[in-house]
Tab-separated table of C-alpha atoms in Angstrom:
chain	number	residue	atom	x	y	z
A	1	UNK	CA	43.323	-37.727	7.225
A	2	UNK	CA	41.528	-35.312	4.932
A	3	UNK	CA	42.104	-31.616	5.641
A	4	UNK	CA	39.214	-28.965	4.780
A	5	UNK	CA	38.494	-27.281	1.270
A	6	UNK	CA	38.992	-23.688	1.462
A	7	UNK	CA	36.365	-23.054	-0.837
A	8	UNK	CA	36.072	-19.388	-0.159
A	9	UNK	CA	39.256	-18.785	-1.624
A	10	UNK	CA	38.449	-20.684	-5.058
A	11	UNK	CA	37.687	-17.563	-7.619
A	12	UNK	CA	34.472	-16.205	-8.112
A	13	UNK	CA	33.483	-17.808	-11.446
A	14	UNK	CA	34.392	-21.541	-10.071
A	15	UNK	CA	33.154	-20.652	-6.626
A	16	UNK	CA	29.660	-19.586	-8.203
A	17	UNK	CA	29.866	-22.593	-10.275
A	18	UNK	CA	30.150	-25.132	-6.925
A	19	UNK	CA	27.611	-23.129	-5.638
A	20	UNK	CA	25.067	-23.450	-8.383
A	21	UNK	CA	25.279	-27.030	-8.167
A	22	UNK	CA	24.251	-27.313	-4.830
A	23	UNK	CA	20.700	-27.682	-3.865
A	24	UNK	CA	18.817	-24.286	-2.299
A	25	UNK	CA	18.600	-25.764	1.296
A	26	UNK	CA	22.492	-26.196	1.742
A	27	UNK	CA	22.533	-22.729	0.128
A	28	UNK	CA	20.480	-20.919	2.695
A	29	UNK	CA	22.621	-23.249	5.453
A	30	UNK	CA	25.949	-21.915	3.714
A	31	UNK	CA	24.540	-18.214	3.707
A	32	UNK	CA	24.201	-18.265	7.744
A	33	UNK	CA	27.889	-19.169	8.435
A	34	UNK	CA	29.258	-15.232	8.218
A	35	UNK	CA	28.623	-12.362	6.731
A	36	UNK	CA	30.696	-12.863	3.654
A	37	UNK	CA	29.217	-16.156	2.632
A	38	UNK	CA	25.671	-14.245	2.881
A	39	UNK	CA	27.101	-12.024	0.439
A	40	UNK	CA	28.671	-14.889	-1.487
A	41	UNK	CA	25.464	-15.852	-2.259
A	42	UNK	CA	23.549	-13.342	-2.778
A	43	UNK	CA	26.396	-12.410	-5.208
A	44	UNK	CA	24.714	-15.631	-7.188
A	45	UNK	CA	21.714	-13.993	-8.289
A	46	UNK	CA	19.652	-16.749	-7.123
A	47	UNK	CA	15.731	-15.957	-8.115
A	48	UNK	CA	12.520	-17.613	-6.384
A	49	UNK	CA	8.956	-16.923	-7.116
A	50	UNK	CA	7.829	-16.129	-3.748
A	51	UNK	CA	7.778	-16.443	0.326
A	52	UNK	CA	5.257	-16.987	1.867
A	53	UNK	CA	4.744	-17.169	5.876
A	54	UNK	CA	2.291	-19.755	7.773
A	55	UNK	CA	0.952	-19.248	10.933
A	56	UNK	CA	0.308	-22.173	12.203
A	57	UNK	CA	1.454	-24.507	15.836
A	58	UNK	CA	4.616	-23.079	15.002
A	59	UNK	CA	5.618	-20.567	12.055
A	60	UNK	CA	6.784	-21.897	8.935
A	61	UNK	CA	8.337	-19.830	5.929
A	62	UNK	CA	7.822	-21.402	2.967
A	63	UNK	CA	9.867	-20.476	-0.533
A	64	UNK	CA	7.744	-21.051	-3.823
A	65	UNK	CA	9.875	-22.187	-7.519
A	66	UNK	CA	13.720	-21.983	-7.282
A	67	UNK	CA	15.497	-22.821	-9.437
A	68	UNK	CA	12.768	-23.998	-12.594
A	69	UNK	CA	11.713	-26.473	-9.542
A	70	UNK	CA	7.864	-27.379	-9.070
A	71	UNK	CA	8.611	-28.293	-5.165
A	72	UNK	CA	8.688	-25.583	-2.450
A	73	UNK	CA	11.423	-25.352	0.089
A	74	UNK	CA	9.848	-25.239	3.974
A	75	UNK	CA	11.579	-23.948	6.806
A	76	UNK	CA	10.084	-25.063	10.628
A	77	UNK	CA	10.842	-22.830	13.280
A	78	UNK	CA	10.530	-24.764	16.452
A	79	UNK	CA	10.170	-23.237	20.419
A	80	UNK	CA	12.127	-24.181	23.162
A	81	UNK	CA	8.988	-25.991	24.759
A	82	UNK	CA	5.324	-26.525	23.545
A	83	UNK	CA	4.351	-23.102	24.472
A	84	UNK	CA	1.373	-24.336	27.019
A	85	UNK	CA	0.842	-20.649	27.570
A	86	UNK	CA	-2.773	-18.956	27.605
A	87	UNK	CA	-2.706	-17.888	23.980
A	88	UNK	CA	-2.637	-15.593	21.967
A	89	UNK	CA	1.320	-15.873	22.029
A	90	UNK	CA	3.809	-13.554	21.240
A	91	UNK	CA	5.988	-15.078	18.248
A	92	UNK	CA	8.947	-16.843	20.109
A	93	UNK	CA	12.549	-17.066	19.755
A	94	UNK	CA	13.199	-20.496	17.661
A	95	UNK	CA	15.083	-23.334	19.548
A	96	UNK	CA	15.389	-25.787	16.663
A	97	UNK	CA	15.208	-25.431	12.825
A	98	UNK	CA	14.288	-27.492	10.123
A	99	UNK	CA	14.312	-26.891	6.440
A	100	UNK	CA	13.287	-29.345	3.720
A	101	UNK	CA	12.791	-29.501	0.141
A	102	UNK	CA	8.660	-30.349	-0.239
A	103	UNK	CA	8.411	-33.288	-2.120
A	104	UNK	CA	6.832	-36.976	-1.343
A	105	UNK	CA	9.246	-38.238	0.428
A	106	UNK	CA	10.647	-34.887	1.941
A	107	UNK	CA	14.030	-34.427	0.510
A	108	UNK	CA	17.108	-32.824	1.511
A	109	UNK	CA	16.304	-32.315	5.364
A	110	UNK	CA	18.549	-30.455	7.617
A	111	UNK	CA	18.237	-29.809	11.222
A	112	UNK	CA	20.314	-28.090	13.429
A	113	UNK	CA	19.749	-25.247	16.606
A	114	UNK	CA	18.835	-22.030	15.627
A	115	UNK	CA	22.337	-19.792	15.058
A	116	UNK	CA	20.406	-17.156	17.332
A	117	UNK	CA	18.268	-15.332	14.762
A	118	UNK	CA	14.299	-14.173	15.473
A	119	UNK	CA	11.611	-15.174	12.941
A	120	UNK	CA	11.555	-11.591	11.860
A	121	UNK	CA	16.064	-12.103	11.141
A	122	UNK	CA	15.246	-15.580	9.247
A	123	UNK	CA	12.603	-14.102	6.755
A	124	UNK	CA	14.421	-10.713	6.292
A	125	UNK	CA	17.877	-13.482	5.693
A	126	UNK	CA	15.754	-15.181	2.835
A	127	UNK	CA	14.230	-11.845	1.339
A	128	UNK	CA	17.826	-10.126	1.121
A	129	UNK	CA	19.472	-13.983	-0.689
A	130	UNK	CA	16.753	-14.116	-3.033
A	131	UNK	CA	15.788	-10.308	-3.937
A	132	UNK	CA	12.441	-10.723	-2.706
A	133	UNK	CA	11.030	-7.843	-0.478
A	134	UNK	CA	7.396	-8.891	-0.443
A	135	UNK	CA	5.428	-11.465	1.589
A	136	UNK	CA	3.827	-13.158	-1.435
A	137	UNK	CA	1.060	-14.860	0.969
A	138	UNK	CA	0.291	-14.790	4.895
A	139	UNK	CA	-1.780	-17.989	5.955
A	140	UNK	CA	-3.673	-18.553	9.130
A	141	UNK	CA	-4.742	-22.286	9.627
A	142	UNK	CA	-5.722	-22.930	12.816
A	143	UNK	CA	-9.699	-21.930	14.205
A	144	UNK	CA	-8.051	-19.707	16.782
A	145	UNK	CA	-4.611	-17.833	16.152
A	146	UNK	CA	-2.104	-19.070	18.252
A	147	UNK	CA	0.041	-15.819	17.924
A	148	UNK	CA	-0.815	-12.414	19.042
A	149	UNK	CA	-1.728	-10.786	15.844
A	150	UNK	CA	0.539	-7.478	16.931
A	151	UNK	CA	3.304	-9.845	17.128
A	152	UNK	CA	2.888	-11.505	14.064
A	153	UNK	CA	3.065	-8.005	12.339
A	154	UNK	CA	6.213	-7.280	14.071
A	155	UNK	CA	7.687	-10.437	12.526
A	156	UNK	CA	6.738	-9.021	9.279
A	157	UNK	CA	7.936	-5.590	10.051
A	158	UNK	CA	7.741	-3.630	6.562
A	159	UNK	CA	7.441	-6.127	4.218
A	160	UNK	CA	4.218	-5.556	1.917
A	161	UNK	CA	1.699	-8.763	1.801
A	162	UNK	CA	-0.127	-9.672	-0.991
A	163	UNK	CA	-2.674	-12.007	-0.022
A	164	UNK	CA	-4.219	-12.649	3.430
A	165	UNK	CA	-4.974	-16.219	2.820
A	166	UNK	CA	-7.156	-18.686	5.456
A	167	UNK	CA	-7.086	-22.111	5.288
A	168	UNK	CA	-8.028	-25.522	6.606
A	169	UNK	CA	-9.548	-24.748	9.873
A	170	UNK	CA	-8.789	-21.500	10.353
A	171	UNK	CA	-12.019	-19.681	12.192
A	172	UNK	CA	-14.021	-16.527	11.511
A	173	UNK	CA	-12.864	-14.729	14.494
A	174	UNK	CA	-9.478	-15.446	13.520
A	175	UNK	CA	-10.102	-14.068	9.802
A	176	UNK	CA	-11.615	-10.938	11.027
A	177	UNK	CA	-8.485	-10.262	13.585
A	178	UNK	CA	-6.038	-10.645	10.811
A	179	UNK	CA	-7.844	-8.405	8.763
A	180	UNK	CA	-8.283	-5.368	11.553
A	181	UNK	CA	-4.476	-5.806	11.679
A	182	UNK	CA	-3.348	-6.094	8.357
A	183	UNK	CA	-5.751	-3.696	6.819
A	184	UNK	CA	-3.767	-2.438	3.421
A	185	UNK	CA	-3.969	-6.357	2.310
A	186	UNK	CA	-6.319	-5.553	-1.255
A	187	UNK	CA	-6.282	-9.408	-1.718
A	188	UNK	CA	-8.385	-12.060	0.374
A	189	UNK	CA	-8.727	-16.180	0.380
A	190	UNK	CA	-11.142	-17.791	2.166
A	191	UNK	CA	-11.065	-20.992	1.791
A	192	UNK	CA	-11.244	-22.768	5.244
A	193	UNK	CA	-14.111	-25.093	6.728
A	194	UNK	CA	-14.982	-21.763	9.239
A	195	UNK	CA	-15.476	-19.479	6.369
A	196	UNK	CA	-17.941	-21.413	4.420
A	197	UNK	CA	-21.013	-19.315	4.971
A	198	UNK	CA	-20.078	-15.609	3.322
A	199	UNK	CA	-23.440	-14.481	5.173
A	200	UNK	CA	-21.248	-14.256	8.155
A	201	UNK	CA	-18.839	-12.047	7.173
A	202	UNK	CA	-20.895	-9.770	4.781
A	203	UNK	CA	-18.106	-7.006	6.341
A	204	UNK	CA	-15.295	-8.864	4.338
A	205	UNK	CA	-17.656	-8.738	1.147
A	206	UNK	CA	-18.018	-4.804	1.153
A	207	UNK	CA	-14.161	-4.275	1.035
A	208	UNK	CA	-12.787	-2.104	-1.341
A	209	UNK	CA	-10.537	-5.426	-2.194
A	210	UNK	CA	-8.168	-6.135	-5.651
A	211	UNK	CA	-9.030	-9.780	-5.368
A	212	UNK	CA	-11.429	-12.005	-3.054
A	213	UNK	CA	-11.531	-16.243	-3.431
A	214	UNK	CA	-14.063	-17.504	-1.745
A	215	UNK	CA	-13.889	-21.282	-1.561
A	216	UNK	CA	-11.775	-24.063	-3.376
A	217	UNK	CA	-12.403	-27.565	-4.804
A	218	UNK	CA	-11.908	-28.866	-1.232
A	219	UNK	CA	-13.750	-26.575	0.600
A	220	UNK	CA	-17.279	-25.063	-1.498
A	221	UNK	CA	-19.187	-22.390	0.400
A	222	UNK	CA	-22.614	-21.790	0.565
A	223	UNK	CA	-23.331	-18.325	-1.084
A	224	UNK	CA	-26.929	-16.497	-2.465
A	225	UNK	CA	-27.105	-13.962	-4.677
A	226	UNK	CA	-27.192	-11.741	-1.636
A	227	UNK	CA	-23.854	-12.059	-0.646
A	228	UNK	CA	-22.793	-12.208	-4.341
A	229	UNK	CA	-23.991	-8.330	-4.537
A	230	UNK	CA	-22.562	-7.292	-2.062
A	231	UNK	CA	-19.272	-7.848	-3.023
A	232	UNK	CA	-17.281	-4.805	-4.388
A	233	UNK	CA	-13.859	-6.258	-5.358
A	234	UNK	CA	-12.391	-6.136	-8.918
A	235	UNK	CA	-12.027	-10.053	-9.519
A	236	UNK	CA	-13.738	-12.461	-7.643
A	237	UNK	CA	-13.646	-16.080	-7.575
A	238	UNK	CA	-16.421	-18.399	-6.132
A	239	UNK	CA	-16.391	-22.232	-6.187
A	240	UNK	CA	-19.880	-23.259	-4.290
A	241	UNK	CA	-22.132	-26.269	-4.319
A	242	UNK	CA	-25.155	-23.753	-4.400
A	243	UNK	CA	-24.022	-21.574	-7.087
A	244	UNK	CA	-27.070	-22.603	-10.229
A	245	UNK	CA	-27.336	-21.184	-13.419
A	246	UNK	CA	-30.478	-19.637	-12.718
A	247	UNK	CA	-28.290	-17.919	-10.190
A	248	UNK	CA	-25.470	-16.649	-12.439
A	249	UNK	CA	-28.131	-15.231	-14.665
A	250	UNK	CA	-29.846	-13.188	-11.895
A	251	UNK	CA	-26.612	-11.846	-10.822
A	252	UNK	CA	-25.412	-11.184	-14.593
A	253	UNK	CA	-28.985	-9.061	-14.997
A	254	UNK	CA	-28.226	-7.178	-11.497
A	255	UNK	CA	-24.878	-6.618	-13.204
A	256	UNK	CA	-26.314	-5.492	-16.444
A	257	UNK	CA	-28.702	-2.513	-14.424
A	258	UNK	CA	-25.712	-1.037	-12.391
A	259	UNK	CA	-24.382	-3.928	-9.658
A	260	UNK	CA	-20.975	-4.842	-8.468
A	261	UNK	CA	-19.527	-1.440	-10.175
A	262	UNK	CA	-16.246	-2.171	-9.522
A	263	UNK	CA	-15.916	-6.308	-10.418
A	264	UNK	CA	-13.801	-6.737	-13.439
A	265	UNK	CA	-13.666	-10.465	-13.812
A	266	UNK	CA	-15.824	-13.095	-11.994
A	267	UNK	CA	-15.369	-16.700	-11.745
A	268	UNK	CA	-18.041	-19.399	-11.105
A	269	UNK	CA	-16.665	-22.991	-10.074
A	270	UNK	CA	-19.153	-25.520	-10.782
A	271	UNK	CA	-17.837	-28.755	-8.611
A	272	UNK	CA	-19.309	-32.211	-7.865
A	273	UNK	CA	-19.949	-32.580	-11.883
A	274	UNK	CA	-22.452	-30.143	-12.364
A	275	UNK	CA	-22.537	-28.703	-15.714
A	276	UNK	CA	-23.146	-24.506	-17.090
A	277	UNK	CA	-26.479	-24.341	-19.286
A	278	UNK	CA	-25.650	-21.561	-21.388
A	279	UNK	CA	-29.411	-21.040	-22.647
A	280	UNK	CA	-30.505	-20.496	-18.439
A	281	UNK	CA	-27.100	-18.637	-17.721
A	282	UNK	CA	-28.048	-15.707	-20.744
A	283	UNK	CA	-32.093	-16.278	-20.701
A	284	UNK	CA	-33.413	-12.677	-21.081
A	285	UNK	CA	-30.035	-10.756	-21.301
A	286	UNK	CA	-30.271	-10.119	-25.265
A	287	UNK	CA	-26.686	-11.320	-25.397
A	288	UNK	CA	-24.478	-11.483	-28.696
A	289	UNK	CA	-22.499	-14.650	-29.213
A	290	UNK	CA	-18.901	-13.903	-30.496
A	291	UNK	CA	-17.559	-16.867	-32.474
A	292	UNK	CA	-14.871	-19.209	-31.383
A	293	UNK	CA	-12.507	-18.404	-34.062
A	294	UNK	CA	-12.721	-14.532	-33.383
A	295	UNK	CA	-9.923	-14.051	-30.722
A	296	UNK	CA	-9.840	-10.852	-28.634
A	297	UNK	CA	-6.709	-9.725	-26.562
A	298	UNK	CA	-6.231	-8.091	-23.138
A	299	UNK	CA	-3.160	-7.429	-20.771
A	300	UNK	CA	-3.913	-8.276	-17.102
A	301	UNK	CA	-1.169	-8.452	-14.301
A	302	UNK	CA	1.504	-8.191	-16.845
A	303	UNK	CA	0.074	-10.840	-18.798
A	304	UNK	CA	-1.567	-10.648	-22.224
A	305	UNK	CA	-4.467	-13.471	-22.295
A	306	UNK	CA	-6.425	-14.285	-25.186
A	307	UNK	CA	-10.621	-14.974	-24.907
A	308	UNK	CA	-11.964	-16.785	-27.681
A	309	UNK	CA	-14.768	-16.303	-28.384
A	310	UNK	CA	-17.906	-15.754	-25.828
A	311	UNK	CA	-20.816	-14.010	-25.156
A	312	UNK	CA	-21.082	-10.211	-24.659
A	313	UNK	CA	-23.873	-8.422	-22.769
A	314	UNK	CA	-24.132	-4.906	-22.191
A	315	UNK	CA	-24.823	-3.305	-19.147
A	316	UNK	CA	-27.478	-0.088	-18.957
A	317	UNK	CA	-24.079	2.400	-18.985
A	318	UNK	CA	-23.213	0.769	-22.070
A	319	UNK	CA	-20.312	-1.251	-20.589
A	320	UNK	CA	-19.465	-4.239	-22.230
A	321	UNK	CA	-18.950	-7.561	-20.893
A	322	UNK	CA	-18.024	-10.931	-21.968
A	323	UNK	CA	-19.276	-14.425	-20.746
A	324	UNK	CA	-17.159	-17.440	-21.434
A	325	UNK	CA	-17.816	-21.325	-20.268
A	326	UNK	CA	-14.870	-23.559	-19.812
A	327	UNK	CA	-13.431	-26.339	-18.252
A	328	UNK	CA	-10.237	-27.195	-16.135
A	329	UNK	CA	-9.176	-30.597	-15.752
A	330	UNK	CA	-12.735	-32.327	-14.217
A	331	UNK	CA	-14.020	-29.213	-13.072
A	332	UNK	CA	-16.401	-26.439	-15.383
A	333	UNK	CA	-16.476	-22.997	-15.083
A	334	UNK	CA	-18.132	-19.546	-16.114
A	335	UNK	CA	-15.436	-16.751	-16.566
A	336	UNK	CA	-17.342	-13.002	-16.871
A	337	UNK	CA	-15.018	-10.567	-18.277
A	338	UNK	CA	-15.616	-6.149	-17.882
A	339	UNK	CA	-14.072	-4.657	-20.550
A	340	UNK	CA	-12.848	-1.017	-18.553
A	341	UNK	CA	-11.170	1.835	-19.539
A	342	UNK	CA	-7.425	1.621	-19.519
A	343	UNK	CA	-4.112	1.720	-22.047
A	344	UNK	CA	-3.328	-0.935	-24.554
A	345	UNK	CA	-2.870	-1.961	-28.251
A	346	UNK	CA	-5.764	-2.734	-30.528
A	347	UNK	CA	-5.181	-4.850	-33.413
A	348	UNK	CA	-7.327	-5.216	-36.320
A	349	UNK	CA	-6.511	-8.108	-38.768
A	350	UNK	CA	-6.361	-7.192	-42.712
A	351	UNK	CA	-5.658	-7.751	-46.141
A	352	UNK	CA	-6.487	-7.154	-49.936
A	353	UNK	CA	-9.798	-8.784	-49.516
A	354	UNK	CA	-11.231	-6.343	-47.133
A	355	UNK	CA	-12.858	-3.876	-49.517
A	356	UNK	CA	-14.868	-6.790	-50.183
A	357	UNK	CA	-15.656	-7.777	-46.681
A	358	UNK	CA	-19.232	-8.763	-45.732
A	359	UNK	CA	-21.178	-6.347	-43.261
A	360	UNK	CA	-22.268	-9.082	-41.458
A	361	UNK	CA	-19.119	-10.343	-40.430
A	362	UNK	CA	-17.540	-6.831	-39.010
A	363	UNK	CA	-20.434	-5.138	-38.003
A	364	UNK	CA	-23.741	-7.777	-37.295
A	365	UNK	CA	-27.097	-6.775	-37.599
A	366	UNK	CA	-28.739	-4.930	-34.556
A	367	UNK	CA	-25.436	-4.793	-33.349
A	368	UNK	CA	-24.943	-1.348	-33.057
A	369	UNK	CA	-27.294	-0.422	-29.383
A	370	UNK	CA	-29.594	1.685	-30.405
A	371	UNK	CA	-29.147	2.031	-33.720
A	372	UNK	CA	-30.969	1.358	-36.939
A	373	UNK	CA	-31.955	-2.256	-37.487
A	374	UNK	CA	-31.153	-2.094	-41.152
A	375	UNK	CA	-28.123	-0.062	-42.776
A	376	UNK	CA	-26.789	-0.372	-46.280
A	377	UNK	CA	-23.133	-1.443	-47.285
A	378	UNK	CA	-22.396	2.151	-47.839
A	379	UNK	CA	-23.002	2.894	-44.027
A	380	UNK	CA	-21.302	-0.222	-42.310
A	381	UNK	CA	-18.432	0.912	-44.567
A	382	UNK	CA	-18.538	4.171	-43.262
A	383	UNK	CA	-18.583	2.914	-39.470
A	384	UNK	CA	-15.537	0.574	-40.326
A	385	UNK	CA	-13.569	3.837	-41.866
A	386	UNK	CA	-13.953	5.719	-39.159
A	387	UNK	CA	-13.054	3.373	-36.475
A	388	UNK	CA	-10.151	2.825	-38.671
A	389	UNK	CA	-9.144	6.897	-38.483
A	390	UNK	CA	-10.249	7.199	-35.285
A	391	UNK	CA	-7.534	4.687	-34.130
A	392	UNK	CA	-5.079	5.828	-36.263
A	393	UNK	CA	-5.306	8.975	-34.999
A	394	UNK	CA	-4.789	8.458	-31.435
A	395	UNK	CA	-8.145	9.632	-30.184
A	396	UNK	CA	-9.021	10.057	-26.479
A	397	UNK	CA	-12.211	7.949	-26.601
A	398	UNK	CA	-12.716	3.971	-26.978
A	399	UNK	CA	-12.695	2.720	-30.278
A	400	UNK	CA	-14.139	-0.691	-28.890
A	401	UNK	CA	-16.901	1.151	-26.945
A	402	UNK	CA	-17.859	4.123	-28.921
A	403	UNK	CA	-17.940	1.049	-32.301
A	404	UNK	CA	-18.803	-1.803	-30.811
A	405	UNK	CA	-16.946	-3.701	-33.825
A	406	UNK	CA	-16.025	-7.408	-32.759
A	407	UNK	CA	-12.094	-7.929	-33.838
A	408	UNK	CA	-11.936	-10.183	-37.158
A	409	UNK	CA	-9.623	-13.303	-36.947
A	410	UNK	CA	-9.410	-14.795	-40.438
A	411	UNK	CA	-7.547	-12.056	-42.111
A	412	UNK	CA	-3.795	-12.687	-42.504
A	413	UNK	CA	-1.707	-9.759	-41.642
A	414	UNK	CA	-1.940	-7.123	-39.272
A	415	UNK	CA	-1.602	-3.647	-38.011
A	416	UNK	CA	-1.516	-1.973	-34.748
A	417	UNK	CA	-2.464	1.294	-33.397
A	418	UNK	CA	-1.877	2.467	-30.272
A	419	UNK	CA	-4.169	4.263	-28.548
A	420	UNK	CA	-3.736	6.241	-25.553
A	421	UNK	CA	-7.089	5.654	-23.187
A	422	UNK	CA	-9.001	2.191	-25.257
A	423	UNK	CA	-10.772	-0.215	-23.201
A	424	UNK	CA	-9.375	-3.190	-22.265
A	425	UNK	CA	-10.597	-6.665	-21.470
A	426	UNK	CA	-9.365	-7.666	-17.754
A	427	UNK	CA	-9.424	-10.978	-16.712
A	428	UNK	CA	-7.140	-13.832	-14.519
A	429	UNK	CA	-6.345	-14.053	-11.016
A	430	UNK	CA	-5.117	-16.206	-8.627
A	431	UNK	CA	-2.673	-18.803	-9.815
A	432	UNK	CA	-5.177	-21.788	-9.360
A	433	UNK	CA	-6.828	-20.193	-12.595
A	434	UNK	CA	-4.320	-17.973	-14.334
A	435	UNK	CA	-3.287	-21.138	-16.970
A	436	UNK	CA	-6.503	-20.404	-18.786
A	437	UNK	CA	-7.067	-23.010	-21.542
């Protein structure tokens, strides 16, 4: 007869090394038998990306990359009985539990009754194992809400949510109560079968939001270039069967006399094979193309991304922007980057050869708005010393805006300046596009 392993008393470096090799579900099972194994592991340093909470039939919490992993881990809160109620529901007290590593086939399932802990108990548990305070995502699924949306932001309590995100069948009426009760959320996915006319919730496109997706390679919307104006969020992110080039242009021209003010980075999905003309897209907006091999840097959401590259148009203010076509996997796309006002390094490649640098290649004809169509070496020089000086020394103004000088990419070594107030590029957004090619 075998007698138990007192495991808690092993010492802490070999107890956190049977710990680490046992997979995340049987952790979160061993962190609900008493308070000390809770702080056993949580004493393991144990990091996730994010948790995210589904309203669906039932609520599900559902943990994103542990442990280098791809797959998610899902928790399933089950009632006591099918709730037959008149809903909306308040969130109930679960009966049964489930949690499961998300793979085809499921793996790692464990079921057992609920140790007596509310929804609310279960997600703060998981935020205080795995150092995660925030609600990465809050889904809604079904056409009507099952919950009452008062109760659902009990369950949540404090915790700040990132992204109000509706899915699959999830209805208008449903969107538009989430959003009256979770009004701080500054990021918005719509990309359910109930959402797929934006001229129905033209209320939604007005927000002052960070970040608004509107459709998804499964479900395309049908959006004008109505609807597109009236957006006001900083990145937005449209995959629609009715999105044309002809359209993109319009809406780049509306851009270029004072539209969408505050959109930093827009992204055009073209699905069902369709193809970006880049003659229609830029017809009429007296763009200047930016070779491939001319790379230009920007920091966005703690990432630096690179745009090589382009097309930049200018808007009447004398903003800059950037269009870009690409493709990822089957699917082509127009990116539109903003360059606005905000801190970060410049670089300017250089080397022995550039006192004998062609004006061309810094400083392009007619590229200066406004100015002279024909200047002698002497006077590109000029421009290129003083953008030079006016780096170095730290001025308040944009060296990108106020020059207009395209950053060379054949020279070989380099030197930075740091400026306090330049303008930067800003760009990427959700995760389905942030692996830009």
């Amino acid at each position: 007869m075998s007698s138990a392993f007192p495991l808690l008393r092993l010492p802490k470096k070999a107890l956190h090394h049977v710990l680490y090799s046992i997979d995340y579900v049987d952790i979160v099972s061993f962190s609900l038998a008493s308070n000390k194994t809770k702080e056993v592991v949580k004493s393991l340093n144990l990091k996730i990306n994010d948790i995210n909470l589904k309203i669906d039939n039932i609520i599900i919490i559902q943990i994103d990359a542990f442990r280098n992993s791809p797959s998610q881990m899902l928790w399933y809160f089950y009632p006591e009985n099918n709730n037959d109620r008149i809903e909306p529901i308040p969130i109930y007290m679960p009966a049964r539990v489930m949690g499961m590593r998300d793979t085809i086939p499921p793996q790692n399932i464990v079921k057992y009754r609920n140790p007596g802990l509310t929804i609310r108990e279960w997600l703060a548990h998981f935020q205080y194992i795995f150092f995660s305070s925030k609600i990465h995502s809050l889904y809604f699924t079904r056409e009507t809400c099952k919950f009452d949306m008062s109760s659902v932001k009990e369950t949540i309590g404090g915790s700040e949510i990132g992204t109000l995100r509706f899915y699959d069948s999830c209805g208008l009426e449903c969107a538009q109560m989430a959003l009256r009760q979770f009004p701080s959320v500054k990021c918005l996915s719509a990309g359910s079968r109930g959402l797929e006319d934006p001229s129905m919730y033209r209320n939604i496109l007005i927000q002052n939001l960070d970040m608004l997706v509107l459709g998804e390679p499964t479900t395309s919307i049908r959006i004008g270039l109505d609807e597109m104006l009236l957006i006001n969020s900083k990145e937005i992110y449209a995959c629609s069967s009715t999105i044309t080039n002809k359209g993109i242009n319009r809406f780049l021209k509306h851009w270029m006399n004072g539209s969408n003010p505050r959109m930093e980075v827009v992204n055009f999905d073209f699905p069902n094979g369709r193809f970006p003309d880049k003659d229609v897209l830029l017809k009429g907006t007296n763009y200047h193309e930016i070779l491939s091999n001319q790379v230009r840097r920007y920091k966005r959401h703690e990432k630096i991304i690179v745009v090589k590259g382009g097309y930049d148009i200018r808007r009447m203010d004398g903003t800059l922007g950037t269009v870009t076509i690409r493709q990822r996997l089957q699917i082509r796309f127009v990116l539109f980057f903003v360059w606005v006002q905000s801190s970060c390094k410049i670089r300017f490649k250089a080397d022995s050869r550039l006192a004998k640098w062609r004006k061309d290649a810094i400083f392009p004809e007619n590229y200066f708005s406004g100015g002279p169509k024909h200047e002698s070496h002497h006077q590109y020089s000029r421009y290129f010393n003083e953008l030079m000086r006016h780096l170095a020394s730290g001025a308040a103004h944009s060296p990108i805006s106020e020059f207009q000088g395209p950053e060379r990419d054949d020279r070989e070594s380099t030197e930075s300046f740091h400026d306090d107030n330049p303008s930067k590029l800003h760009s990427i957004g959700p995760s389905e596009v942030a692996a830009l090619p």
